[in-house]
Structure formats: structure tokens, C-alpha cells
Coordinates of C-alpha atoms in Angstrom, one line a residue:
Chain A
M1 CA 173.0 100.2 47.9
K2 CA 171.2 102.3 45.3
Q3 CA 169.3 105.5 45.7
F4 CA 165.8 106.0 44.2
K5 CA 163.5 108.9 44.0
G6 CA 159.9 107.9 44.5
K7 CA 157.0 110.2 43.4
V8 CA 153.6 109.3 44.8
S9 CA 150.4 110.9 43.6
I10 CA 147.5 110.3 45.8
T11 CA 143.9 110.9 44.8
L12 CA 140.5 110.4 46.4
R13 CA 138.8 107.3 44.9
E14 CA 136.4 108.1 42.1
N15 CA 133.2 107.7 44.0
I16 CA 134.2 109.9 46.9
L17 CA 133.1 113.5 46.9
D18 CA 136.0 115.8 46.5
V19 CA 134.9 119.0 48.3
Q20 CA 138.2 120.8 47.9
G21 CA 138.2 120.0 44.1
K22 CA 134.7 121.3 43.7
T23 CA 135.6 124.5 45.5
I24 CA 138.7 125.1 43.2
E25 CA 136.5 124.3 40.2
H26 CA 133.9 127.0 41.2
A27 CA 136.7 129.5 41.8
L28 CA 138.2 128.7 38.4
H29 CA 134.8 129.2 36.7
S30 CA 134.3 132.5 38.4
L31 CA 137.7 133.6 37.0
N32 CA 136.4 132.6 33.5
Y33 CA 138.3 129.3 33.3
N34 CA 135.2 127.5 32.0
D35 CA 137.3 125.3 29.9
L36 CA 138.7 123.6 33.0
T37 CA 136.4 121.0 34.6
H38 CA 136.4 117.9 36.8
V39 CA 139.0 119.2 39.2
R40 CA 140.2 116.6 41.7
I41 CA 142.7 117.5 44.4
G42 CA 145.0 115.0 46.0
K43 CA 148.4 114.8 47.7
Y44 CA 151.9 114.5 46.1
V45 CA 154.8 113.0 48.0
E46 CA 158.4 112.9 47.0
V47 CA 160.8 110.6 48.9
L48 CA 164.3 109.2 48.6
I49 CA 164.7 105.5 49.1
S50 CA 167.9 103.4 49.7
A51 CA 167.4 99.9 48.3
E52 CA 169.3 97.1 46.6
N53 CA 167.1 97.3 43.5
T54 CA 164.0 98.8 42.0
E55 CA 161.7 95.9 43.1
I56 CA 162.7 96.4 46.8
A57 CA 162.4 100.2 46.5
Q58 CA 158.9 99.8 45.0
A59 CA 157.9 97.3 47.7
R60 CA 159.1 99.4 50.6
L61 CA 157.4 102.5 49.3
S62 CA 154.1 100.7 48.6
E63 CA 154.2 99.3 52.1
A64 CA 154.8 102.8 53.6
C65 CA 151.9 104.2 51.4
N66 CA 149.5 101.6 52.7
Q67 CA 150.6 102.0 56.3
L68 CA 151.0 105.7 56.6
I69 CA 151.3 108.0 53.6
A70 CA 148.0 107.2 52.0
N71 CA 144.6 106.1 53.3
P72 CA 143.8 103.0 51.1
I73 CA 140.2 103.0 52.2
I74 CA 139.4 106.3 50.5
E75 CA 142.5 107.0 48.4
D76 CA 144.3 105.5 45.4
Y77 CA 147.9 106.1 44.8
K78 CA 150.4 105.8 42.0
I79 CA 154.1 105.4 42.4
I80 CA 156.8 106.5 39.9
L81 CA 160.4 105.4 40.7
E82 CA 163.6 106.6 39.2
E83 CA 167.1 105.6 40.1
I84 CA 169.4 108.5 41.1
K85 CA 172.8 108.0 39.4
Chain B
M1 CA 137.5 120.9 20.4
K2 CA 139.8 118.3 22.0
Q3 CA 139.8 117.1 25.6
F4 CA 142.9 116.9 27.6
K5 CA 143.7 115.6 31.1
G6 CA 146.1 117.7 33.0
K7 CA 148.1 116.4 36.0
V8 CA 149.7 119.0 38.1
S9 CA 152.2 118.2 40.9
I10 CA 152.9 121.1 43.2
T11 CA 155.8 121.1 45.6
L12 CA 157.2 123.6 48.1
R13 CA 160.3 125.3 46.7
E14 CA 163.6 123.6 47.8
N15 CA 164.6 126.3 50.3
I16 CA 161.2 126.3 52.1
L17 CA 160.9 124.2 55.2
D18 CA 158.4 121.4 54.7
V19 CA 157.0 120.8 58.2
Q20 CA 154.4 118.3 57.0
G21 CA 157.1 116.3 55.2
K22 CA 159.4 116.3 58.2
T23 CA 156.5 115.0 60.4
I24 CA 155.8 112.2 57.9
E25 CA 159.5 111.4 57.8
H26 CA 159.7 111.1 61.6
A27 CA 156.6 108.9 61.7
L28 CA 158.1 106.7 58.9
H29 CA 161.4 106.3 60.9
S30 CA 159.5 105.4 64.1
L31 CA 157.8 102.6 62.0
N32 CA 161.3 101.4 61.0
Y33 CA 161.3 102.9 57.5
N34 CA 164.8 104.3 57.9
D35 CA 165.5 103.7 54.2
L36 CA 163.0 106.4 53.3
T37 CA 164.3 109.9 53.7
H38 CA 163.9 113.5 52.4
V39 CA 160.1 113.4 52.4
R40 CA 158.5 116.4 50.7
I41 CA 154.7 116.8 50.7
G42 CA 152.9 118.7 48.0
K43 CA 149.6 118.9 46.2
Y44 CA 148.4 116.9 43.2
V45 CA 145.7 118.2 40.9
E46 CA 143.9 116.5 38.1
V47 CA 141.7 118.5 35.7
L48 CA 140.0 118.2 32.3
I49 CA 140.7 120.9 29.8
S50 CA 138.8 121.6 26.5
A51 CA 141.1 123.2 24.0
E52 CA 141.9 123.4 20.3
N53 CA 145.4 121.9 20.8
T54 CA 148.0 120.9 23.3
E55 CA 149.7 124.3 23.3
I56 CA 146.5 126.1 24.2
A57 CA 145.6 123.5 26.9
Q58 CA 149.1 123.9 28.4
A59 CA 148.9 127.7 28.4
R60 CA 145.4 127.8 30.0
L61 CA 146.4 125.4 32.7
S62 CA 149.7 127.2 33.5
E63 CA 147.7 130.5 33.7
A64 CA 145.2 128.9 36.1
C65 CA 148.1 127.4 38.2
N66 CA 149.8 130.8 38.5
Q67 CA 146.6 132.6 39.3
L68 CA 144.8 130.1 41.6
I69 CA 145.9 126.5 41.8
A70 CA 149.5 127.0 43.0
N71 CA 151.2 129.8 44.9
P72 CA 154.2 130.6 42.7
I73 CA 155.9 132.5 45.5
I74 CA 156.5 129.5 47.6
E75 CA 155.6 126.6 45.3
D76 CA 156.9 125.0 42.0
Y77 CA 154.6 123.0 39.8
K78 CA 154.9 120.6 36.9
I79 CA 152.2 119.9 34.4
I80 CA 151.7 116.7 32.4
L81 CA 149.1 116.8 29.7
E82 CA 147.6 113.9 27.8
E83 CA 144.9 114.0 25.2
I84 CA 141.8 112.0 25.8
K85 CA 140.7 110.1 22.8

């Protein structure tokens, strides 16, 4: 059994209004960070996975994302996996 | 002026109890995802930056993270920058 570290970045889908992002953007602009725009806020999840190989680890984590970690109706997610030696 | 996309992943520092992560972990285990452990939940921020070069973009975004986006007392953050062509 191998150990993997999974990093999941979850963002609201492009066409969904990101109120939290807009708020941070306004706050940045009022602090003179006018060079920072299009702020989108999402979630970031780190998790350890025990699996035979990368494919199984990837499949298990995707399944968990769809079922519980992310909301696939309004969110997109990206998974990065690395084996822990 | 160049355009960069900054991706910031923000996590609670190692020694700080992550209640939200523990809750997700318990929920995963009750759904039979016992192969997923050590869940840590953080924030993920995407932002566009206008800057002369990568160094300036990196410096501006770090500054904004320290000042507003992250809470450096209890959180760590990692920045990934890519130029938009």
C-alpha cells in the first residue's frame, strides 16, 4: 500500500457570482492594490490517501470530491496527487 | 505591462486544530472512505495581477496576502504565478 498526498483546489464555476471574491477585491482596491483584479475565492483541501497506485488514489479522491468535498453543481475542482516516499 | 494569474493556497498552520477538516474526515469515514485521512481544509484564491515582471507580481501578491488575504499568525500560504500570454 502506498501513501499519496492529494491537494484539491475548489472554485466556483465561472458563471456563478463570487460574492466573497468581490468583497476581497473591493477591500484590496481600497488598500491601493488596484493591480489585483478578478479575485475568486474557493476552498483548498489536503488529504492523505492509502492506495495501491496513483490511478486508484485519483479515483477514490475524485469520488469523495463529487460525493462530499465539493459541490459539483456549482463548483469545479482540480486534484494534484503526489506519492509520499 | 504583463498580466499574471496568481493562485494562492492557504492552510492553517500545522499545530492549529482544524475543526472543519476533522468534521469532513469523520463524514468521509462514515461514507466508507477509510483510506482518506489527515484532511486539512483551507482557502484557495485566484487573482489577476498587472505587473512589469514576475518578481513584482510575486511581491505585490505576497504583500496583499500578508495584509488582507491570509492571516499570517495562524495560516501559511503558497503562491503559484503564471504569466498570461
